[in-house]
Amino acid sequence: MRYNKQEDLLIIPDVHGRKFWRKALEEKQYKHVIFLGDYVDPYPQEGIHPDGAYQELVDIIAYARENKETTTLLLGNHDMHYKSDLFSRLAMGTRYDYYWQDQLGPLFNDNDDLFQLAYEADYEDTHCLFTHAGVSSVWYEGNKNKVGELNAENLNQLQKDNDGIRVISDVGYMRGGFARAGGILWADFKEVNDAPPIKEGYQIFGHTQHRDGPTINKNVACLDCRRAFLLSEVMEIRDGED
């Protein structure tokens, strides 16, 4: 898909039960919308009850179902640990809610056709790769034989079988795991930003929460800061780094 300032892409980073996505859909002008994953497991300090987060996800799924051709829903680590028992055994997040597993597991799996791990788009002359946590080149080099060519199609295949689930379950040292770098659902911002940049596109992701606004530079854009962005806005900030 190709976008420009007139036919823009709306990017919704980590929701975690928050409602900011609703206002963004109403107020922004866009051709397509992509959610970067992590819909549930709200932060306790934000005062969002898990049942509220569940309802936000139900409404996001309903919106995506009604607007399937113009909506992309990515999976985050806080989603995959409900969707996949194997992923939860290998890489469960700290806010995993055992009580809600019986509701969230079927909700994700009954709507499996709506969810994916990666998305690719072009903005003018820039090729963009969207994932939940970013692709660390260290992680990719260690898993190239399993991933193949680095593109959205191959990354999306990783959730289709157990071998792929194991690949995306990598948690790096910075997040308390044992891998050299986390996978596309668990990579810390520093694991992506501080490694040599990938050559396959400009990376846009969430996952590592930023309290004072996004980090956008020449190689990556980490947007997990509780607000939505147009792709044109991200590109303008990136180009302002000159």
Short mmCIF file of C-alpha atoms in Angstrom, two decimals:
data_model
loop_
_atom_site.label_atom_id
_atom_site.label_comp_id
_atom_site.label_asym_id
_atom_site.label_seq_id
_atom_site.Cartn_x
_atom_site.Cartn_y
_atom_site.Cartn_z
CA MET A 1 0.00 0.00 0.00
CA ARG A 2 1.21 3.51 -0.83
CA TYR A 3 0.33 6.61 1.19
CA ASN A 4 0.89 10.34 0.98
CA LYS A 5 -0.29 13.41 2.85
CA GLN A 6 -3.65 13.38 1.06
CA GLU A 7 -4.25 9.65 1.53
CA ASP A 8 -2.67 9.08 4.92
CA LEU A 9 -2.19 6.16 7.30
CA LEU A 10 -3.39 6.52 10.90
CA ILE A 11 -1.20 4.70 13.45
CA ILE A 12 -2.67 3.69 16.83
CA PRO A 13 0.06 2.55 19.26
CA ASP A 14 -0.46 0.45 22.39
CA VAL A 15 -4.05 0.80 23.67
CA HIS A 16 -4.02 -1.20 26.95
CA GLY A 17 -7.68 -0.37 27.52
CA ARG A 18 -7.33 3.36 26.83
CA LYS A 19 -9.88 5.25 24.75
CA PHE A 20 -7.66 7.63 22.76
CA TRP A 21 -8.10 5.51 19.63
CA ARG A 22 -11.76 6.49 19.41
CA LYS A 23 -11.04 10.21 19.22
CA ALA A 24 -8.30 9.63 16.65
CA LEU A 25 -10.66 7.73 14.36
CA GLU A 26 -13.19 10.55 14.56
CA GLU A 27 -10.84 13.51 14.16
CA LYS A 28 -8.06 12.39 11.78
CA GLN A 29 -8.26 12.18 8.00
CA TYR A 30 -6.82 8.90 6.75
CA LYS A 31 -7.08 6.19 4.12
CA HIS A 32 -6.16 3.27 6.36
CA VAL A 33 -5.66 2.67 10.09
CA ILE A 34 -3.17 0.36 11.75
CA PHE A 35 -3.19 -0.63 15.41
CA LEU A 36 0.24 -1.63 16.74
CA GLY A 37 -1.04 -4.21 19.24
CA ASP A 38 -1.29 -4.57 23.04
CA TYR A 39 -5.02 -3.99 23.46
CA VAL A 40 -5.46 -5.41 26.97
CA ASP A 41 -3.56 -5.79 30.30
CA PRO A 42 -4.03 -2.17 31.44
CA TYR A 43 -1.51 -0.50 33.73
CA PRO A 44 -2.87 -0.60 37.32
CA GLN A 45 -1.76 2.98 37.98
CA GLU A 46 -3.97 4.26 35.16
CA GLY A 47 -7.16 3.10 36.87
CA ILE A 48 -8.47 1.10 33.90
CA HIS A 49 -10.29 -2.07 34.95
CA PRO A 50 -9.62 -5.23 32.92
CA ASP A 51 -13.29 -5.45 31.95
CA GLY A 52 -13.02 -1.97 30.47
CA ALA A 53 -9.96 -3.05 28.48
CA TYR A 54 -11.86 -6.12 27.30
CA GLN A 55 -14.72 -3.96 26.05
CA GLU A 56 -12.32 -1.64 24.22
CA LEU A 57 -10.90 -4.68 22.42
CA VAL A 58 -14.40 -5.93 21.56
CA ASP A 59 -15.17 -2.54 20.04
CA ILE A 60 -11.86 -2.41 18.14
CA ILE A 61 -12.59 -5.85 16.68
CA ALA A 62 -16.10 -4.74 15.73
CA TYR A 63 -14.67 -1.67 13.98
CA ALA A 64 -12.07 -3.78 12.16
CA ARG A 65 -14.72 -6.29 11.11
CA GLU A 66 -16.90 -3.51 9.68
CA ASN A 67 -13.93 -1.81 8.00
CA LYS A 68 -11.80 -4.81 7.13
CA GLU A 69 -10.35 -3.42 3.90
CA THR A 70 -9.07 -0.26 5.60
CA THR A 71 -8.00 -1.58 9.02
CA THR A 72 -4.97 -3.58 10.15
CA LEU A 73 -4.69 -5.04 13.66
CA LEU A 74 -1.22 -6.09 14.76
CA LEU A 75 -0.59 -8.40 17.69
CA GLY A 76 1.50 -7.42 20.71
CA ASN A 77 3.06 -9.56 23.41
CA HIS A 78 0.10 -8.77 25.71
CA ASP A 79 -2.20 -10.23 23.05
CA MET A 80 -0.19 -13.22 21.95
CA HIS A 81 0.13 -14.56 25.48
CA TYR A 82 -3.67 -15.04 25.46
CA LYS A 83 -3.87 -16.18 21.86
CA SER A 84 -1.16 -18.86 22.09
CA ASP A 85 -0.61 -21.26 24.98
CA LEU A 86 2.91 -21.93 23.75
CA PHE A 87 3.77 -18.23 23.65
CA SER A 88 2.39 -17.77 27.17
CA ARG A 89 4.58 -20.61 28.45
CA LEU A 90 7.68 -19.18 26.78
CA ALA A 91 7.17 -15.42 27.04
CA MET A 92 4.26 -14.50 29.30
CA GLY A 93 4.05 -10.82 30.24
CA THR A 94 4.00 -9.66 33.84
CA ARG A 95 0.41 -8.40 33.68
CA TYR A 96 -1.05 -11.62 32.30
CA ASP A 97 -4.52 -12.03 33.82
CA TYR A 98 -5.46 -15.66 34.44
CA TYR A 99 -9.07 -14.70 35.12
CA TRP A 100 -9.48 -13.13 31.67
CA GLN A 101 -7.78 -15.93 29.74
CA ASP A 102 -11.09 -17.72 29.24
CA GLN A 103 -12.56 -14.64 27.57
CA LEU A 104 -9.53 -13.23 25.77
CA GLY A 105 -8.15 -16.46 24.31
CA PRO A 106 -11.34 -17.25 22.36
CA LEU A 107 -11.81 -13.59 21.41
CA PHE A 108 -8.41 -13.43 19.73
CA ASN A 109 -8.65 -16.86 18.14
CA ASP A 110 -12.25 -16.50 16.93
CA ASN A 111 -11.12 -13.35 15.11
CA ASP A 112 -7.79 -14.74 13.94
CA ASP A 113 -8.37 -13.49 10.39
CA LEU A 114 -8.18 -9.87 11.62
CA PHE A 115 -4.82 -10.10 13.38
CA GLN A 116 -1.28 -10.19 12.02
CA LEU A 117 2.30 -9.59 13.15
CA ALA A 118 3.61 -7.12 10.56
CA TYR A 119 2.54 -4.67 7.87
CA GLU A 120 4.40 -2.91 5.07
CA ALA A 121 3.61 0.40 3.40
CA ASP A 122 5.28 3.05 1.29
CA TYR A 123 5.15 6.74 2.05
CA GLU A 124 6.37 8.57 -1.05
CA ASP A 125 9.93 7.19 -1.42
CA THR A 126 10.19 5.52 2.02
CA HIS A 127 9.36 1.87 2.60
CA CYS A 128 7.99 1.34 6.13
CA LEU A 129 7.86 -1.84 8.20
CA PHE A 130 5.36 -1.93 11.08
CA THR A 131 5.57 -4.41 13.97
CA HIS A 132 4.61 -4.26 17.62
CA ALA A 133 8.08 -4.02 19.16
CA GLY A 134 10.43 -3.55 16.20
CA VAL A 135 12.91 -5.81 14.47
CA SER A 136 16.31 -5.87 16.12
CA SER A 137 18.95 -6.66 13.50
CA VAL A 138 20.65 -8.80 16.16
CA TRP A 139 17.48 -10.88 16.54
CA TYR A 140 17.00 -11.11 12.79
CA GLU A 141 20.57 -12.24 12.11
CA GLY A 142 20.13 -14.98 14.70
CA ASN A 143 16.84 -16.16 13.16
CA LYS A 144 17.35 -15.42 9.46
CA ASN A 145 17.26 -19.10 8.58
CA LYS A 146 13.78 -19.37 10.11
CA VAL A 147 12.38 -16.00 9.03
CA GLY A 148 13.79 -15.89 5.52
CA GLU A 149 13.77 -12.56 3.70
CA LEU A 150 12.75 -9.81 6.10
CA ASN A 151 9.30 -8.71 5.01
CA ALA A 152 5.78 -8.59 6.42
CA GLU A 153 4.64 -11.71 4.61
CA ASN A 154 7.38 -13.87 6.16
CA LEU A 155 6.99 -12.31 9.60
CA ASN A 156 3.25 -12.97 9.52
CA GLN A 157 3.90 -16.65 8.85
CA LEU A 158 5.66 -16.97 12.20
CA GLN A 159 2.40 -17.19 14.15
CA LYS A 160 1.16 -20.10 12.02
CA ASP A 161 3.09 -22.95 13.67
CA ASN A 162 4.97 -23.81 16.85
CA ASP A 163 8.41 -23.26 15.34
CA GLY A 164 7.43 -19.72 14.41
CA ILE A 165 5.88 -19.08 17.81
CA ARG A 166 9.18 -20.08 19.41
CA VAL A 167 11.02 -17.57 17.21
CA ILE A 168 8.77 -14.67 18.21
CA SER A 169 8.94 -15.70 21.87
CA ASP A 170 12.51 -14.48 22.28
CA VAL A 171 12.91 -12.10 25.23
CA GLY A 172 16.20 -10.24 25.46
CA TYR A 173 18.38 -9.53 28.47
CA MET A 174 17.01 -5.99 28.76
CA ARG A 175 13.51 -7.35 29.38
CA GLY A 176 14.56 -10.12 31.73
CA GLY A 177 14.99 -12.89 29.18
CA PHE A 178 17.91 -14.93 27.92
CA ALA A 179 18.10 -14.05 24.23
CA ARG A 180 20.65 -11.58 22.86
CA ALA A 181 17.71 -9.47 21.69
CA GLY A 182 13.96 -9.77 21.86
CA GLY A 183 11.79 -10.72 18.92
CA ILE A 184 9.19 -8.58 17.16
CA LEU A 185 6.78 -8.80 20.11
CA TRP A 186 9.30 -8.31 22.91
CA ALA A 187 12.22 -6.19 21.67
CA ASP A 188 13.07 -3.23 23.87
CA PHE A 189 13.47 0.10 22.09
CA LYS A 190 17.20 0.13 22.85
CA GLU A 191 17.61 -3.36 21.38
CA VAL A 192 16.26 -2.05 18.08
CA ASN A 193 17.64 1.48 18.10
CA ASP A 194 21.16 0.67 19.29
CA ALA A 195 21.70 -2.26 16.91
CA PRO A 196 22.78 -1.69 13.30
CA PRO A 197 19.68 -0.59 11.36
CA ILE A 198 17.93 -3.06 9.13
CA LYS A 199 18.12 -2.38 5.41
CA GLU A 200 14.59 -3.50 4.59
CA GLY A 201 12.72 -0.35 5.56
CA TYR A 202 11.99 2.40 8.05
CA GLN A 203 10.73 0.83 11.27
CA ILE A 204 7.60 1.99 13.10
CA PHE A 205 6.56 0.27 16.31
CA GLY A 206 5.33 0.67 19.91
CA HIS A 207 5.84 -1.58 22.94
CA THR A 208 8.39 0.51 24.88
CA GLN A 209 6.30 3.14 26.63
CA HIS A 210 7.54 6.73 26.34
CA ARG A 211 5.99 9.14 28.83
CA ASP A 212 7.14 12.39 27.25
CA GLY A 213 6.35 11.74 23.60
CA PRO A 214 7.61 9.48 20.81
CA THR A 215 11.18 8.78 19.78
CA ILE A 216 11.48 9.37 16.05
CA ASN A 217 14.85 9.37 14.32
CA LYS A 218 16.33 8.46 10.95
CA ASN A 219 16.02 4.70 11.45
CA VAL A 220 13.07 4.07 13.75
CA ALA A 221 9.92 5.56 15.23
CA CYS A 222 8.78 4.29 18.64
CA LEU A 223 5.27 5.69 19.13
CA ASP A 224 4.07 4.14 22.40
CA CYS A 225 3.08 7.36 24.15
CA ARG A 226 -0.72 7.15 24.51
CA ARG A 227 -1.68 9.07 21.36
CA ALA A 228 -2.21 8.41 17.66
CA PHE A 229 -0.08 9.58 14.74
CA LEU A 230 -0.52 10.06 11.04
CA LEU A 231 2.25 8.53 8.96
CA SER A 232 2.82 11.93 7.35
CA GLU A 233 3.39 13.39 10.82
CA VAL A 234 5.97 10.71 11.63
CA MET A 235 7.77 11.36 8.34
CA GLU A 236 7.82 15.13 8.92
CA ILE A 237 9.37 14.65 12.37
CA ARG A 238 11.88 12.17 10.95
CA ASP A 239 12.87 14.54 8.17
CA GLY A 240 13.24 17.36 10.70
CA GLU A 241 16.08 15.40 12.27
CA ASP A 242 18.42 16.62 9.51
#
